[in-house]
Amino acid sequence: TALFTSQYAQAKLYADSCLQLYNTLIDYNTVSTSSVAPFDRSPQESLYYSQAISSYTILSTISTTTFVDTLLYSQYVNNDLRRVIFFRTISGNNMGFKRGYTGAITVFTGLATNEVYL
């Protein structure tokens, strides 16, 4: 909340306090690059786990037909593990998203330490 209300000094203080209590990050070298669902349901980085409940049909369609913007995907250098952990080829040169922190076709809406570091 402090970050979104432009209270940057307070945001840094709270982020630092949070990371003093829990600062675990996922080592992407240990994550499957071939799995469509590379993460466990409750990943190590999770500070607060929640997920959006939506229509399975809608999310299933999105996960198989929604393409990642090529400009976004090109920002990752070739040896960046995030390219193969978070994205997959859907057809031709069209890239799509893999399943994220939920391990299912749902959207993670919780808080994780990687966001606190950011």
CSV table of N, CA and C in Angstrom, one decimal:
chain,number,residue,atom,x,y,z
A,1,THR,N,0.8,-1.2,0.0
A,1,THR,CA,0.0,0.0,0.0
A,1,THR,C,0.9,1.2,0.0
A,2,ALA,N,1.9,1.2,0.8
A,2,ALA,CA,2.8,2.4,0.8
A,2,ALA,C,3.4,2.7,-0.5
A,3,LEU,N,3.8,1.6,-1.2
A,3,LEU,CA,4.4,1.8,-2.6
A,3,LEU,C,3.4,2.4,-3.5
A,4,PHE,N,2.2,2.0,-3.5
A,4,PHE,CA,1.2,2.5,-4.5
A,4,PHE,C,0.7,3.9,-4.1
A,5,THR,N,0.9,4.3,-2.9
A,5,THR,CA,0.5,5.6,-2.5
A,5,THR,C,1.7,6.6,-2.5
A,6,SER,N,2.8,6.2,-3.2
A,6,SER,CA,4.0,6.9,-3.4
A,6,SER,C,4.8,7.3,-2.0
A,7,GLN,N,4.6,6.5,-1.0
A,7,GLN,CA,5.3,6.6,0.2
A,7,GLN,C,6.5,5.7,0.2
A,8,TYR,N,7.5,6.1,-0.6
A,8,TYR,CA,8.6,5.2,-0.9
A,8,TYR,C,9.5,4.9,0.3
A,9,ALA,N,9.8,5.8,1.1
A,9,ALA,CA,10.6,5.5,2.3
A,9,ALA,C,9.9,4.5,3.2
A,10,GLN,N,8.6,4.7,3.4
A,10,GLN,CA,7.8,3.7,4.2
A,10,GLN,C,7.8,2.4,3.5
A,11,ALA,N,7.6,2.3,2.2
A,11,ALA,CA,7.6,1.1,1.4
A,11,ALA,C,8.9,0.3,1.6
A,12,LYS,N,10.0,1.0,1.5
A,12,LYS,CA,11.3,0.4,1.7
A,12,LYS,C,11.4,-0.2,3.1
A,13,LEU,N,11.0,0.6,4.1
A,13,LEU,CA,11.1,0.2,5.5
A,13,LEU,C,10.3,-1.1,5.7
A,14,TYR,N,9.0,-1.2,5.2
A,14,TYR,CA,8.2,-2.4,5.3
A,14,TYR,C,8.7,-3.5,4.5
A,15,ALA,N,9.3,-3.3,3.3
A,15,ALA,CA,9.9,-4.4,2.5
A,15,ALA,C,11.1,-5.0,3.3
A,16,ASP,N,11.9,-4.1,3.8
A,16,ASP,CA,13.1,-4.6,4.6
A,16,ASP,C,12.7,-5.4,5.8
A,17,SER,N,11.6,-4.9,6.5
A,17,SER,CA,11.1,-5.6,7.7
A,17,SER,C,10.6,-7.0,7.3
A,18,CYS,N,9.9,-7.0,6.2
A,18,CYS,CA,9.3,-8.3,5.7
A,18,CYS,C,10.4,-9.3,5.4
A,19,LEU,N,11.4,-8.8,4.7
A,19,LEU,CA,12.5,-9.7,4.3
A,19,LEU,C,13.4,-10.1,5.4
A,20,GLN,N,13.4,-9.4,6.5
A,20,GLN,CA,14.1,-9.8,7.7
A,20,GLN,C,13.4,-11.1,8.3
A,21,LEU,N,12.1,-11.2,8.1
A,21,LEU,CA,11.3,-12.3,8.7
A,21,LEU,C,11.3,-13.5,7.7
A,22,TYR,N,11.3,-13.2,6.4
A,22,TYR,CA,11.2,-14.3,5.4
A,22,TYR,C,11.7,-13.8,4.1
A,23,ASN,N,12.8,-14.4,3.6
A,23,ASN,CA,13.4,-13.8,2.4
A,23,ASN,C,13.8,-14.9,1.3
A,24,THR,N,13.1,-16.0,1.4
A,24,THR,CA,13.4,-17.1,0.5
A,24,THR,C,13.0,-16.8,-0.9
A,25,LEU,N,13.9,-17.1,-1.9
A,25,LEU,CA,13.6,-17.0,-3.3
A,25,LEU,C,13.7,-18.4,-3.9
A,26,ILE,N,13.0,-18.6,-5.0
A,26,ILE,CA,13.1,-19.9,-5.7
A,26,ILE,C,14.4,-19.8,-6.6
A,27,ASP,N,15.2,-20.9,-6.5
A,27,ASP,CA,16.3,-21.0,-7.4
A,27,ASP,C,15.9,-21.5,-8.7
A,28,TYR,N,15.8,-20.7,-9.8
A,28,TYR,CA,15.3,-21.2,-11.1
A,28,TYR,C,16.1,-22.3,-11.7
A,29,ASN,N,17.3,-22.5,-11.2
A,29,ASN,CA,18.1,-23.6,-11.7
A,29,ASN,C,17.5,-25.0,-11.3
A,30,THR,N,16.6,-25.0,-10.3
A,30,THR,CA,16.0,-26.2,-9.8
A,30,THR,C,14.6,-26.4,-10.3
A,31,VAL,N,14.1,-25.5,-11.1
A,31,VAL,CA,12.7,-25.6,-11.6
A,31,VAL,C,12.7,-26.2,-13.0
A,32,SER,N,11.8,-27.1,-13.2
A,32,SER,CA,11.6,-27.8,-14.5
A,32,SER,C,11.4,-26.8,-15.6
A,33,THR,N,12.2,-26.9,-16.6
A,33,THR,CA,12.0,-26.0,-17.8
A,33,THR,C,11.0,-26.6,-18.8
A,34,SER,N,10.7,-27.9,-18.7
A,34,SER,CA,9.9,-28.6,-19.7
A,34,SER,C,8.4,-28.7,-19.2
A,35,SER,N,8.2,-28.6,-17.9
A,35,SER,CA,6.8,-28.8,-17.4
A,35,SER,C,5.9,-27.6,-17.7
A,36,VAL,N,4.7,-27.9,-18.0
A,36,VAL,CA,3.7,-26.8,-18.2
A,36,VAL,C,3.3,-26.2,-16.9
A,37,ALA,N,3.5,-26.9,-15.8
A,37,ALA,CA,3.2,-26.4,-14.5
A,37,ALA,C,4.5,-26.6,-13.6
A,38,PRO,N,5.4,-25.7,-13.8
A,38,PRO,CA,6.7,-25.8,-13.2
A,38,PRO,C,6.8,-25.6,-11.7
A,39,PHE,N,5.8,-25.0,-11.1
A,39,PHE,CA,5.8,-24.7,-9.7
A,39,PHE,C,4.8,-25.6,-8.9
A,40,ASP,N,5.2,-25.8,-7.6
A,40,ASP,CA,4.2,-26.5,-6.7
A,40,ASP,C,3.1,-25.5,-6.4
A,41,ARG,N,2.0,-26.0,-5.9
A,41,ARG,CA,0.9,-25.1,-5.6
A,41,ARG,C,1.2,-24.0,-4.6
A,42,SER,N,2.0,-24.3,-3.7
A,42,SER,CA,2.4,-23.2,-2.7
A,42,SER,C,4.0,-23.1,-2.8
A,43,PRO,N,4.5,-22.2,-3.7
A,43,PRO,CA,5.9,-22.1,-3.8
A,43,PRO,C,6.6,-21.6,-2.6
A,44,GLN,N,7.9,-21.8,-2.6
A,44,GLN,CA,8.8,-21.4,-1.5
A,44,GLN,C,8.7,-19.8,-1.3
A,45,GLU,N,8.5,-19.1,-2.4
A,45,GLU,CA,8.5,-17.6,-2.3
A,45,GLU,C,7.2,-17.1,-1.7
A,46,SER,N,6.2,-17.9,-1.5
A,46,SER,CA,4.9,-17.4,-1.2
A,46,SER,C,4.8,-16.9,0.3
A,47,LEU,N,4.5,-15.7,0.4
A,47,LEU,CA,4.2,-15.1,1.8
A,47,LEU,C,2.8,-15.2,2.1
A,48,TYR,N,1.9,-15.0,1.2
A,48,TYR,CA,0.5,-15.1,1.3
A,48,TYR,C,0.0,-15.8,0.1
A,49,TYR,N,-0.6,-17.0,0.2
A,49,TYR,CA,-1.1,-17.7,-1.0
A,49,TYR,C,-2.6,-17.5,-1.2
A,50,SER,N,-3.0,-17.0,-2.3
A,50,SER,CA,-4.4,-17.0,-2.7
A,50,SER,C,-4.4,-17.1,-4.3
A,51,GLN,N,-5.6,-17.5,-4.8
A,51,GLN,CA,-5.7,-17.6,-6.2
A,51,GLN,C,-7.1,-17.1,-6.6
A,52,ALA,N,-7.2,-16.5,-7.8
A,52,ALA,CA,-8.5,-16.1,-8.3
A,52,ALA,C,-9.3,-17.3,-8.8
A,53,ILE,N,-10.5,-17.3,-8.4
A,53,ILE,CA,-11.4,-18.4,-8.8
A,53,ILE,C,-12.2,-17.8,-10.1
A,54,SER,N,-12.0,-18.5,-11.2
A,54,SER,CA,-12.7,-18.1,-12.4
A,54,SER,C,-13.2,-19.3,-13.1
A,55,SER,N,-13.9,-19.1,-14.2
A,55,SER,CA,-14.4,-20.1,-15.0
A,55,SER,C,-13.3,-20.9,-15.6
A,56,TYR,N,-13.3,-22.2,-15.4
A,56,TYR,CA,-12.2,-23.1,-15.9
A,56,TYR,C,-12.2,-22.9,-17.5
A,57,THR,N,-13.3,-22.8,-18.1
A,57,THR,CA,-13.4,-22.8,-19.5
A,57,THR,C,-12.7,-21.5,-20.0
A,58,ILE,N,-12.9,-20.4,-19.4
A,58,ILE,CA,-12.3,-19.1,-19.8
A,58,ILE,C,-10.8,-19.2,-19.6
A,59,LEU,N,-10.3,-19.7,-18.4
A,59,LEU,CA,-8.9,-19.7,-18.2
A,59,LEU,C,-8.2,-20.8,-19.1
A,60,SER,N,-8.9,-21.9,-19.3
A,60,SER,CA,-8.3,-22.9,-20.2
A,60,SER,C,-8.2,-22.3,-21.6
A,61,THR,N,-9.1,-21.6,-22.1
A,61,THR,CA,-9.1,-21.0,-23.4
A,61,THR,C,-7.9,-20.0,-23.5
A,62,ILE,N,-7.8,-19.1,-22.4
A,62,ILE,CA,-6.8,-18.1,-22.4
A,62,ILE,C,-5.4,-18.8,-22.4
A,63,SER,N,-5.2,-19.9,-21.6
A,63,SER,CA,-3.9,-20.5,-21.5
A,63,SER,C,-3.5,-21.2,-22.8
A,64,THR,N,-4.4,-21.5,-23.7
A,64,THR,CA,-4.0,-22.1,-25.0
A,64,THR,C,-4.2,-21.2,-26.2
A,65,THR,N,-4.8,-20.1,-26.1
A,65,THR,CA,-5.0,-19.2,-27.3
A,65,THR,C,-4.5,-17.8,-27.1
A,66,THR,N,-4.1,-17.4,-25.9
A,66,THR,CA,-3.6,-16.0,-25.7
A,66,THR,C,-2.1,-16.0,-25.8
A,67,PHE,N,-1.6,-15.2,-26.7
A,67,PHE,CA,-0.2,-15.1,-27.0
A,67,PHE,C,0.5,-14.0,-26.2
A,68,VAL,N,1.7,-14.3,-25.8
A,68,VAL,CA,2.6,-13.3,-25.1
A,68,VAL,C,3.0,-12.3,-26.2
A,69,ASP,N,3.0,-11.0,-25.8
A,69,ASP,CA,3.5,-9.9,-26.6
A,69,ASP,C,4.9,-10.2,-27.0
A,70,THR,N,5.2,-10.2,-28.3
A,70,THR,CA,6.6,-10.5,-28.8
A,70,THR,C,7.6,-9.5,-28.2
A,71,LEU,N,7.2,-8.3,-28.0
A,71,LEU,CA,8.2,-7.3,-27.4
A,71,LEU,C,8.5,-7.6,-26.0
A,72,LEU,N,7.5,-8.1,-25.2
A,72,LEU,CA,7.8,-8.5,-23.9
A,72,LEU,C,8.7,-9.7,-23.9
A,73,TYR,N,8.4,-10.7,-24.7
A,73,TYR,CA,9.2,-11.9,-24.7
A,73,TYR,C,10.6,-11.7,-25.2
A,74,SER,N,10.8,-10.7,-26.1
A,74,SER,CA,12.2,-10.4,-26.6
A,74,SER,C,13.0,-9.7,-25.6
A,75,GLN,N,12.4,-9.2,-24.5
A,75,GLN,CA,13.2,-8.5,-23.5
A,75,GLN,C,14.1,-9.5,-22.7
A,76,TYR,N,13.7,-10.8,-22.7
A,76,TYR,CA,14.5,-11.8,-22.0
A,76,TYR,C,15.6,-12.3,-22.9
A,77,VAL,N,16.8,-12.3,-22.4
A,77,VAL,CA,17.9,-12.8,-23.2
A,77,VAL,C,17.8,-14.3,-23.3
A,78,ASN,N,18.5,-14.8,-24.3
A,78,ASN,CA,18.3,-16.3,-24.7
A,78,ASN,C,18.5,-17.2,-23.5
A,79,ASN,N,19.5,-16.9,-22.7
A,79,ASN,CA,19.8,-17.9,-21.6
A,79,ASN,C,19.1,-17.6,-20.3
A,80,ASP,N,18.2,-16.6,-20.3
A,80,ASP,CA,17.4,-16.3,-19.1
A,80,ASP,C,16.4,-17.4,-18.9
A,81,LEU,N,16.5,-18.1,-17.7
A,81,LEU,CA,15.6,-19.2,-17.5
A,81,LEU,C,14.1,-18.9,-17.4
A,82,ARG,N,13.8,-17.6,-17.2
A,82,ARG,CA,12.4,-17.2,-17.2
A,82,ARG,C,11.7,-17.5,-18.5
A,83,ARG,N,12.5,-17.4,-19.6
A,83,ARG,CA,12.0,-17.7,-21.0
A,83,ARG,C,11.3,-19.1,-21.1
A,84,VAL,N,12.0,-20.1,-20.5
A,84,VAL,CA,11.5,-21.4,-20.6
A,84,VAL,C,10.7,-21.9,-19.4
A,85,ILE,N,10.8,-21.2,-18.3
A,85,ILE,CA,10.0,-21.6,-17.1
A,85,ILE,C,8.6,-21.0,-17.2
A,86,PHE,N,8.4,-19.7,-17.7
A,86,PHE,CA,7.1,-19.0,-17.7
A,86,PHE,C,6.4,-19.0,-19.0
A,87,PHE,N,7.2,-19.3,-20.1
A,87,PHE,CA,6.6,-19.2,-21.4
A,87,PHE,C,6.7,-20.5,-22.2
A,88,ARG,N,5.8,-20.8,-23.2
A,88,ARG,CA,5.9,-22.0,-24.0
A,88,ARG,C,5.4,-21.6,-25.4
A,89,THR,N,5.9,-22.4,-26.4
A,89,THR,CA,5.4,-22.2,-27.7
A,89,THR,C,4.0,-22.8,-27.9
A,90,ILE,N,3.1,-22.0,-28.4
A,90,ILE,CA,1.8,-22.5,-28.7
A,90,ILE,C,1.7,-22.9,-30.1
A,91,SER,N,2.1,-22.1,-31.0
A,91,SER,CA,2.1,-22.5,-32.5
A,91,SER,C,3.1,-21.6,-33.2
A,92,GLY,N,3.9,-22.2,-34.1
A,92,GLY,CA,4.9,-21.4,-34.8
A,92,GLY,C,5.8,-20.6,-33.9
A,93,ASN,N,5.8,-19.3,-34.1
A,93,ASN,CA,6.6,-18.4,-33.2
A,93,ASN,C,5.7,-17.7,-32.1
A,94,ASN,N,4.5,-18.2,-32.0
A,94,ASN,CA,3.6,-17.6,-31.0
A,94,ASN,C,3.9,-18.3,-29.6
A,95,MET,N,4.2,-17.4,-28.7
A,95,MET,CA,4.5,-17.9,-27.3
A,95,MET,C,3.3,-17.6,-26.4
A,96,GLY,N,3.1,-18.5,-25.5
A,96,GLY,CA,2.0,-18.4,-24.5
A,96,GLY,C,2.5,-18.6,-23.1
A,97,PHE,N,1.7,-18.4,-22.1
A,97,PHE,CA,2.1,-18.5,-20.7
A,97,PHE,C,2.0,-20.0,-20.3
A,98,LYS,N,2.9,-20.4,-19.4
A,98,LYS,CA,2.7,-21.7,-18.7
A,98,LYS,C,1.9,-21.4,-17.4
A,99,ARG,N,1.6,-22.4,-16.7
A,99,ARG,CA,0.9,-22.3,-15.4
A,99,ARG,C,1.8,-21.7,-14.4
A,100,GLY,N,1.4,-20.8,-13.6
A,100,GLY,CA,2.2,-20.1,-12.7
A,100,GLY,C,2.3,-20.7,-11.3
A,101,TYR,N,2.3,-19.9,-10.3
A,101,TYR,CA,2.5,-20.4,-8.9
A,101,TYR,C,1.4,-21.3,-8.5
A,102,THR,N,0.2,-21.3,-9.1
A,102,THR,CA,-0.9,-22.1,-8.6
A,102,THR,C,-0.7,-23.6,-9.1
A,103,GLY,N,0.1,-23.8,-10.1
A,103,GLY,CA,0.2,-25.1,-10.7
A,103,GLY,C,-1.0,-25.5,-11.5
A,104,ALA,N,-2.0,-24.7,-11.6
A,104,ALA,CA,-3.2,-25.0,-12.3
A,104,ALA,C,-3.6,-23.8,-13.2
A,105,ILE,N,-4.7,-23.9,-13.9
A,105,ILE,CA,-5.1,-22.9,-14.8
A,105,ILE,C,-5.9,-21.9,-14.0
A,106,THR,N,-5.2,-21.2,-13.0
A,106,THR,CA,-5.8,-20.1,-12.2
A,106,THR,C,-4.8,-19.1,-12.1
A,107,VAL,N,-5.1,-18.0,-11.5
A,107,VAL,CA,-4.2,-16.8,-11.4
A,107,VAL,C,-3.8,-16.7,-9.9
A,108,PHE,N,-2.5,-16.6,-9.7
A,108,PHE,CA,-2.0,-16.4,-8.3
A,108,PHE,C,-2.2,-14.9,-8.0
A,109,THR,N,-2.9,-14.7,-6.8
A,109,THR,CA,-3.2,-13.3,-6.4
A,109,THR,C,-2.6,-13.0,-5.0
A,110,GLY,N,-1.7,-13.9,-4.6
A,110,GLY,CA,-1.1,-13.7,-3.3
A,110,GLY,C,0.1,-12.7,-3.3
A,111,LEU,N,1.0,-12.9,-2.4
A,111,LEU,CA,2.2,-12.1,-2.3
A,111,LEU,C,3.4,-13.0,-2.1
A,112,ALA,N,4.4,-12.7,-2.8
A,112,ALA,CA,5.6,-13.5,-2.8
A,112,ALA,C,6.8,-12.6,-2.6
A,113,THR,N,7.9,-13.3,-2.0
A,113,THR,CA,9.1,-12.5,-1.7
A,113,THR,C,9.8,-11.8,-2.9
A,114,ASN,N,9.6,-12.4,-4.1
A,114,ASN,CA,10.2,-11.8,-5.3
A,114,ASN,C,9.6,-10.4,-5.5
A,115,GLU,N,8.3,-10.3,-5.2
A,115,GLU,CA,7.7,-9.0,-5.3
A,115,GLU,C,8.1,-8.0,-4.2
A,116,VAL,N,8.4,-8.5,-3.1
A,116,VAL,CA,8.9,-7.7,-2.0
A,116,VAL,C,10.3,-7.1,-2.3
A,117,TYR,N,11.1,-8.0,-2.9
A,117,TYR,CA,12.4,-7.6,-3.3
A,117,TYR,C,12.3,-6.5,-4.4
A,118,LEU,N,11.4,-6.6,-5.3
A,118,LEU,CA,11.2,-5.6,-6.4
A,118,LEU,C,10.8,-4.3,-5.8
